[in-house]
GROMACS .gro file of C-alpha atoms in nm:
model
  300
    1UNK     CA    1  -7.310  -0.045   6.729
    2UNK     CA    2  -7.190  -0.215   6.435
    3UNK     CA    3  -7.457   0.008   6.178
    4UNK     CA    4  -7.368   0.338   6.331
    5UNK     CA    5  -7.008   0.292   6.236
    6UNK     CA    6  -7.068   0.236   5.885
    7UNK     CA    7  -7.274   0.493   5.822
    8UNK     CA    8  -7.033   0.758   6.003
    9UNK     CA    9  -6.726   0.579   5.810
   10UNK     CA   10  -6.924   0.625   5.532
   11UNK     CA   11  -6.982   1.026   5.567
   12UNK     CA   12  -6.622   1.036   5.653
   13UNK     CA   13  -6.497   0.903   5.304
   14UNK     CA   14  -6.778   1.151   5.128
   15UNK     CA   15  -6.602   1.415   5.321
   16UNK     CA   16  -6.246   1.328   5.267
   17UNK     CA   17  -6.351   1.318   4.894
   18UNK     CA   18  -6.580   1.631   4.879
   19UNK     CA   19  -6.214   1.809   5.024
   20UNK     CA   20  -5.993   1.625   4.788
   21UNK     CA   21  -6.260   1.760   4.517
   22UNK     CA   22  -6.205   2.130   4.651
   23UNK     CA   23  -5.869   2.102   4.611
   24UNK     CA   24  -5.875   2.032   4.260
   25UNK     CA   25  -6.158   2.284   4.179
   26UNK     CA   26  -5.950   2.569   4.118
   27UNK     CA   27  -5.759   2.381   3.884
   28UNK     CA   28  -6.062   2.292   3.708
   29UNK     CA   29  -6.138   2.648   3.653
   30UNK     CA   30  -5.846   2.696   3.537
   31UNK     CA   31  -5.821   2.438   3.299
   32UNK     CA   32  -5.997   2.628   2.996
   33UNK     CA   33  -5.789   2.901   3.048
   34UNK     CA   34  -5.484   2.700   3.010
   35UNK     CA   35  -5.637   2.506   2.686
   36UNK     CA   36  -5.685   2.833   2.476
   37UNK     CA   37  -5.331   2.968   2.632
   38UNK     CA   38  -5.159   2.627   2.456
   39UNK     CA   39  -5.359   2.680   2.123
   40UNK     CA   40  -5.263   3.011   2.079
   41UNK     CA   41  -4.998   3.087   2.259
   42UNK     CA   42  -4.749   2.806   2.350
   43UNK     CA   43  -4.842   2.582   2.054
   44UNK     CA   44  -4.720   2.852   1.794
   45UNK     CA   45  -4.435   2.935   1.912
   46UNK     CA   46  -4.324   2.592   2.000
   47UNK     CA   47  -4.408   2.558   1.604
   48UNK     CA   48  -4.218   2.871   1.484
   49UNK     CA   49  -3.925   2.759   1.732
   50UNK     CA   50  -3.875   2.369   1.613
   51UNK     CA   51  -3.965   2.465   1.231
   52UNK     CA   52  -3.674   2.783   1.222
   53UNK     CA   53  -3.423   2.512   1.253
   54UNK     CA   54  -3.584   2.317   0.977
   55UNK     CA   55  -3.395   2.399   0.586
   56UNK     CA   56  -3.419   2.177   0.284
   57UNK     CA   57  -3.590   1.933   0.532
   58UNK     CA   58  -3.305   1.884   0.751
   59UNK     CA   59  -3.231   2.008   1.073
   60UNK     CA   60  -2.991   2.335   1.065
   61UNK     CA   61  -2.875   2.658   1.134
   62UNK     CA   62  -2.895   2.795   0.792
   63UNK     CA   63  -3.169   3.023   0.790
   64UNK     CA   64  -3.001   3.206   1.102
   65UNK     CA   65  -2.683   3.265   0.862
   66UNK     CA   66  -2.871   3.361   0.602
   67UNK     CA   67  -3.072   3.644   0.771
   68UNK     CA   68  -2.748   3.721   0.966
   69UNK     CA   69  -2.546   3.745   0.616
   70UNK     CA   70  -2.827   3.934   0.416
   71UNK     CA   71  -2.818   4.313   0.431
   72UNK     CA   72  -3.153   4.352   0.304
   73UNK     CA   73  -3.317   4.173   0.631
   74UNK     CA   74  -3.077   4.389   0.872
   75UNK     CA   75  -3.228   4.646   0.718
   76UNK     CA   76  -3.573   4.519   0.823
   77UNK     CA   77  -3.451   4.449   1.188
   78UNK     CA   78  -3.303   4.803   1.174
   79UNK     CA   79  -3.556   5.010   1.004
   80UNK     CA   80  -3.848   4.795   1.271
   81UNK     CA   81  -3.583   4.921   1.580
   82UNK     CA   82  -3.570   5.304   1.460
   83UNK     CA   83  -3.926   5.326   1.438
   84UNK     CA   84  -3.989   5.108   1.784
   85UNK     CA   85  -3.794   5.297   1.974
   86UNK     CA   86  -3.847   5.680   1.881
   87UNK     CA   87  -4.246   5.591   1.829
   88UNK     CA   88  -4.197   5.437   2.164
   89UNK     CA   89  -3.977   5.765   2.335
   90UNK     CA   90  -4.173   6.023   2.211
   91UNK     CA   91  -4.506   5.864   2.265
   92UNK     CA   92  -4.429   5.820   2.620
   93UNK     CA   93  -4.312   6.157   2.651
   94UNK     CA   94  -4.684   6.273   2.497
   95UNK     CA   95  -4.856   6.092   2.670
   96UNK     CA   96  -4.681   6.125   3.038
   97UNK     CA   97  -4.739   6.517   2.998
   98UNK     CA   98  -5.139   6.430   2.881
   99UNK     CA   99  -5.162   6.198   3.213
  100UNK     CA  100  -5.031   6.442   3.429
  101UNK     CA  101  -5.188   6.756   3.270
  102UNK     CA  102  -5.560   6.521   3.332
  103UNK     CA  103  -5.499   6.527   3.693
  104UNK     CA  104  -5.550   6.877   3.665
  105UNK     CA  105  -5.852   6.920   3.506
  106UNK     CA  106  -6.227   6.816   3.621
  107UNK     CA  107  -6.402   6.459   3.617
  108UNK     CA  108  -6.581   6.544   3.323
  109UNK     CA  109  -6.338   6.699   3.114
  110UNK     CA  110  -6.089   6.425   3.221
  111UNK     CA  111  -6.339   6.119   3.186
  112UNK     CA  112  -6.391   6.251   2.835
  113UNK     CA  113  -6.070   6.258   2.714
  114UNK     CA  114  -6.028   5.915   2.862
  115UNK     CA  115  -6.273   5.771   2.666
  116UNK     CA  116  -6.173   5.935   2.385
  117UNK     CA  117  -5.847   5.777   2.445
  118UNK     CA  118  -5.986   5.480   2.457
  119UNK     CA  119  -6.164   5.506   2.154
  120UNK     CA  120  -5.853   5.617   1.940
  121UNK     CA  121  -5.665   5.332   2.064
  122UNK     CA  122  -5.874   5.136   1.867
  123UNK     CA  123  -5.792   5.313   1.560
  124UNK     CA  124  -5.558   5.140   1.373
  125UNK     CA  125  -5.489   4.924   1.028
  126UNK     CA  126  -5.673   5.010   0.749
  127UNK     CA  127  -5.873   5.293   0.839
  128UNK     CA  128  -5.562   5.480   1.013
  129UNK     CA  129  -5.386   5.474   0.710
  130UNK     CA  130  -5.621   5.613   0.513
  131UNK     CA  131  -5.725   5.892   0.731
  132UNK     CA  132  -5.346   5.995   0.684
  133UNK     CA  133  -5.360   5.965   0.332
  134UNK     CA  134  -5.633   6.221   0.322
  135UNK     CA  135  -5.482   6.417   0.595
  136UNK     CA  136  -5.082   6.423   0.538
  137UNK     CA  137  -5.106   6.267   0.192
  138UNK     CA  138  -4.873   6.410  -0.143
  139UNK     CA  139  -5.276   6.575  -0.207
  140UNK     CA  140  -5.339   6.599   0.130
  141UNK     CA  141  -5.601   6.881   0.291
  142UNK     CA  142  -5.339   6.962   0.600
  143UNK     CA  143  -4.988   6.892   0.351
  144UNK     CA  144  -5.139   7.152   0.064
  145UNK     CA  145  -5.237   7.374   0.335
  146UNK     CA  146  -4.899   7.390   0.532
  147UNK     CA  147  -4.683   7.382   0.141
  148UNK     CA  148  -4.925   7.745   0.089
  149UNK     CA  149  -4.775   7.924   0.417
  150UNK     CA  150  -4.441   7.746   0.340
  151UNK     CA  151  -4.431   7.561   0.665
  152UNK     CA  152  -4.396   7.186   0.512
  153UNK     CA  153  -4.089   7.117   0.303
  154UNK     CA  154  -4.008   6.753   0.145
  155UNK     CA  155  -4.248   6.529   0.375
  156UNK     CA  156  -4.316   6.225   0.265
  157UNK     CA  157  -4.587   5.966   0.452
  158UNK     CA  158  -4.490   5.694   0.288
  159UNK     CA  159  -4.145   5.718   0.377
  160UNK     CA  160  -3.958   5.695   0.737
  161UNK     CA  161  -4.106   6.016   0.849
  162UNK     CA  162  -4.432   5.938   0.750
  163UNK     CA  163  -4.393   5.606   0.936
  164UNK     CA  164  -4.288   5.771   1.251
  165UNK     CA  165  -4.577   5.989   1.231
  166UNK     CA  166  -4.843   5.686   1.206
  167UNK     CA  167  -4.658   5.495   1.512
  168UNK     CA  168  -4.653   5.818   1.710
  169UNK     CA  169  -5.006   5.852   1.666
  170UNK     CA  170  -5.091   5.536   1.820
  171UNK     CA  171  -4.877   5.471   2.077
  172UNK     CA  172  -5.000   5.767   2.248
  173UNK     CA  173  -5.351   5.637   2.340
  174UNK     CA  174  -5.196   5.303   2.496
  175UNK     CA  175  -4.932   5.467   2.621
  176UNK     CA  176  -5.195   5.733   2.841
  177UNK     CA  177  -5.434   5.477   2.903
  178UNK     CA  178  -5.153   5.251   3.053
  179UNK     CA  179  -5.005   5.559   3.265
  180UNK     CA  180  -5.293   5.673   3.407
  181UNK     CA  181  -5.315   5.470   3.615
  182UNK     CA  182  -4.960   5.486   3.813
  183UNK     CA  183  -4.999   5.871   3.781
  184UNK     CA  184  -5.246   5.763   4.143
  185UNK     CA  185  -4.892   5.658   4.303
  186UNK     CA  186  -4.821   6.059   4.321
  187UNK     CA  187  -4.985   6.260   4.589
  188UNK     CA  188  -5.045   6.635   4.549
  189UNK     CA  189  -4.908   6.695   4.897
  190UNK     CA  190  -4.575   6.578   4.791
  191UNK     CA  191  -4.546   6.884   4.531
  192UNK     CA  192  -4.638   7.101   4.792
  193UNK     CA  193  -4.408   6.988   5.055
  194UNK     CA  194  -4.152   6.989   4.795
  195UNK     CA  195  -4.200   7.375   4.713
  196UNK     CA  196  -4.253   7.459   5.050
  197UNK     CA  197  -3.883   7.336   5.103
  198UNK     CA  198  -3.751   7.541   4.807
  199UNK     CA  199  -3.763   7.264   4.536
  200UNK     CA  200  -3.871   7.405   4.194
  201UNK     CA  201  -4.109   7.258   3.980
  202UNK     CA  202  -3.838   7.076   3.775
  203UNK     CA  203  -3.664   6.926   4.094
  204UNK     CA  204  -3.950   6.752   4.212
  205UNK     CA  205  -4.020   6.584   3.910
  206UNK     CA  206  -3.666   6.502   3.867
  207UNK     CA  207  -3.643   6.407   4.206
  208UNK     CA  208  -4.002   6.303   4.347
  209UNK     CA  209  -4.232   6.202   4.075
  210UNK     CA  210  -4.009   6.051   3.799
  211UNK     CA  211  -3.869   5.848   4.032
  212UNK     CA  212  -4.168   5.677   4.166
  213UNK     CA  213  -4.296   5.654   3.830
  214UNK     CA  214  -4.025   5.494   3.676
  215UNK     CA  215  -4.135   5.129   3.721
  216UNK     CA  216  -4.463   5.226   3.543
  217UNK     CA  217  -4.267   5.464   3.270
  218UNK     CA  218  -3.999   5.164   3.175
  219UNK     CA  219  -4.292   4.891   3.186
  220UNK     CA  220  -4.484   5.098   2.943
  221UNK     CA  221  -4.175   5.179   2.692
  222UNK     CA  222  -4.129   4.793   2.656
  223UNK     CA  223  -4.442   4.758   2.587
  224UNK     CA  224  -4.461   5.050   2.328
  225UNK     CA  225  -4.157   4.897   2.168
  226UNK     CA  226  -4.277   4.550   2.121
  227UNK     CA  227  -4.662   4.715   1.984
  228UNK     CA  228  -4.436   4.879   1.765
  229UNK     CA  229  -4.220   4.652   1.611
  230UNK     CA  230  -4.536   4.410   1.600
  231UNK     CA  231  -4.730   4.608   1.403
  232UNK     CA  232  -4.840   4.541   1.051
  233UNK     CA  233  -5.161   4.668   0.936
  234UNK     CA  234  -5.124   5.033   0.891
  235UNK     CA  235  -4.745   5.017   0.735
  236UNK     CA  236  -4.843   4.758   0.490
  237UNK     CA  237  -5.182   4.958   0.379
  238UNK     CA  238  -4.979   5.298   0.346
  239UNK     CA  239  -4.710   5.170   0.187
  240UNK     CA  240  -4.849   4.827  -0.010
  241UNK     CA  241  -4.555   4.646   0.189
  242UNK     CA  242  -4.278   4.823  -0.032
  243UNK     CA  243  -4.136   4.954   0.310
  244UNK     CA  244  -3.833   4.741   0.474
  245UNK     CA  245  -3.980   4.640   0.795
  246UNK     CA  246  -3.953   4.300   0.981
  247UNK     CA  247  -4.336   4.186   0.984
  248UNK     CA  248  -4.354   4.272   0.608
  249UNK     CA  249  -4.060   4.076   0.537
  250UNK     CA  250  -4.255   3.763   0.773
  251UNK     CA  251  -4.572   3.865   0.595
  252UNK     CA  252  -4.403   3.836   0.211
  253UNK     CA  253  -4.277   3.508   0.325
  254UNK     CA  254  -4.541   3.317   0.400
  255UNK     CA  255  -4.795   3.438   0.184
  256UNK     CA  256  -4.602   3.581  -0.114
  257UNK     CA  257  -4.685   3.525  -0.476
  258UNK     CA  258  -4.343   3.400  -0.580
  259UNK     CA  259  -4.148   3.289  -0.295
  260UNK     CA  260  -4.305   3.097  -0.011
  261UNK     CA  261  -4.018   3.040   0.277
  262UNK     CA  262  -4.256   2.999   0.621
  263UNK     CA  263  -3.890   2.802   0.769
  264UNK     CA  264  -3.731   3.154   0.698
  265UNK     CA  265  -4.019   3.328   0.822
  266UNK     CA  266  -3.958   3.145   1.126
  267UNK     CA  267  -3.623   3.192   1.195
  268UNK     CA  268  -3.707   3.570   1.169
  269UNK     CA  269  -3.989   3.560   1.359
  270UNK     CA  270  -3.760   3.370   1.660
  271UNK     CA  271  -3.497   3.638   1.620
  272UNK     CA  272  -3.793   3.916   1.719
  273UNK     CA  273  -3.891   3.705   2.012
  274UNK     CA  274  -3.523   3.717   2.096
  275UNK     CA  275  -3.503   4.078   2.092
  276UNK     CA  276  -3.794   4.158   2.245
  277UNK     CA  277  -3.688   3.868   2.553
  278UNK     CA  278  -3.371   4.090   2.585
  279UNK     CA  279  -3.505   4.414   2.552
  280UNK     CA  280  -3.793   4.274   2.879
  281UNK     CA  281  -3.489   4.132   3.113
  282UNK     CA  282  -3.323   4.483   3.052
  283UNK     CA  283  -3.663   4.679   3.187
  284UNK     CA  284  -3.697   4.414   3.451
  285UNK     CA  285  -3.340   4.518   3.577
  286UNK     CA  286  -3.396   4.856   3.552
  287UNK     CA  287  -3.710   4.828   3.748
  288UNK     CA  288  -3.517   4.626   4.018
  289UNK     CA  289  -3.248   4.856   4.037
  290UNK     CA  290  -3.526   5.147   4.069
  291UNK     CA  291  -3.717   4.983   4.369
  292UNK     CA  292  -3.356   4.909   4.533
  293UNK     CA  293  -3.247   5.288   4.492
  294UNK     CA  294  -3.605   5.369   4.646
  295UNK     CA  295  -3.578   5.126   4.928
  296UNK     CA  296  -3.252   5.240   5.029
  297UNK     CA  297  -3.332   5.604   4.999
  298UNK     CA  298  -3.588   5.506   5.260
  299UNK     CA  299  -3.369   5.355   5.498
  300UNK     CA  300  -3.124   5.662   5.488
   0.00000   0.00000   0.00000
């Protein structure tokens, strides 16, 4: 009697321990995941966080005040907002007429234009710039062409036009491939319900589809503004980083030829993660105050 208890205790223990095991296993999964998310993600900012308060190797606030007191780096922080946020608007407004415009056409016209999408949204840096250079350059094939007919007056790329241009350009791929697919949410039915009560056009996007969409529409502008005011490559090729813009400011601080401030570059660097935490809480209210209107819409 004695033997066939121990050998049952003894499955009993291997199976309490096999389940304790499964319980841990997703975590085990997960625990590569959450390595290479502390390496690269929580590790550097912790970094750029403790090492902003850090001036003439003492802790203080100094590098705040002196970004706060210097004109030249509001003008970064304002130069970096204009172009976020009108790159952001009108690339939105691009690419929500492209997304719904797709849902009109066939599968194969609308699959390729997809993957072309998907394809320029790669396009960036270097090779963006220069494409404009040769495009909408001072020598430029389409600026000599359009100064002929008279139908381009004093543009300058490398200037806050020119800018604008470049951002607008691509923001509208990852803007369209980020809509399409909320542009599902919308059923055709709805337009023709809507027209067969009178509504116009207009009124049921003002009223119907915008609406619904607006969770997806505000998620997207934040993250058009923070691609924007993140980006780098293509202003610094265009312009050789003689442009005022925040990351060329971090950029000339950390691996300038005269002046090496990476405290400074820190401090800035918080400030953006700042802006871009307040501009995220404002889209997550909006969103919350969308699905509320919604929800009690429904209930009336």
């Amino acid at each position: 009697m004695s033997s066939s208890v121990i050998p049952q205790s003894k499955s009993a223990t291997k199976q309490a321990t096999l389940r304790r095991f499964s319980r841990f296993k997703p975590a085990l999964w997960l625990a590569p995941f959450a390595l290479f998310f502390y390496l690269f993600q929580l590790a550097p900012m912790i970094w750029v966080l403790c090492n902003s308060f850090i001036y003439d190797e003492s802790l203080s606030l100094e590098n705040y005040v002196e970004i706060l007191d210097s004109a030249f780096m509001r003008q970064a922080f304002s130069n970096s907002i204009w172009l976020g946020f009108w790159s952001s608007l009108i690339g939105l407004a691009i690419a929500t007429l492209l997304v719904s415009s797709l849902r009109r056409v066939n599968s194969v016209l609308r699959d390729g234009v997809i993957a072309f999408t998907n394809m320029s949204s790669n396009f960036a840096g270097v090779p963006l710039s220069f494409a404009f250079i040769i495009i909408l350059g001072t020598n430029g094939a389409l600026t000599l062409l359009l100064k002929q007919y008279g139908l381009l007056g004093e543009f300058d790329l490398y200037g806050k036009w020119g800018l604008l241009a470049i951002y607008i350009y691509f923001q509208i791929p990852l803007a369209t491939l980020l809509l399409y697919p909320a542009f599902d949410a919308l059923s055709d039915d709805w337009q023709a319900a809507a027209a067969l009560l009178g509504a116009k056009t207009w009124q049921y996007w003002l009223k119907i589809a915008l609406p619904v969409l607006s969770p997806a529409l505000l998620g997207t502008f934040i993250i058009l503004i923070a691609n924007a005011i993140g980006a780098y490559a293509s202003v610094y090729a265009l312009t050789s980083g003689n442009y005022n813009l925040i990351t060329i400011r971090i950029a000339s601080l950390v691996s300038g030829d005269l002046f090496l401030e990476p405290n400074l570059a820190a401090a800035i660097s918080v400030l953006v993660m700042v802006l871009l935490a307040l501009i995220t809480v404002i889209n997550q209210w909006l969103i919350s105050k969308s699905y509320l209107g919604r929800k009690q819409d429904a209930q009336a």
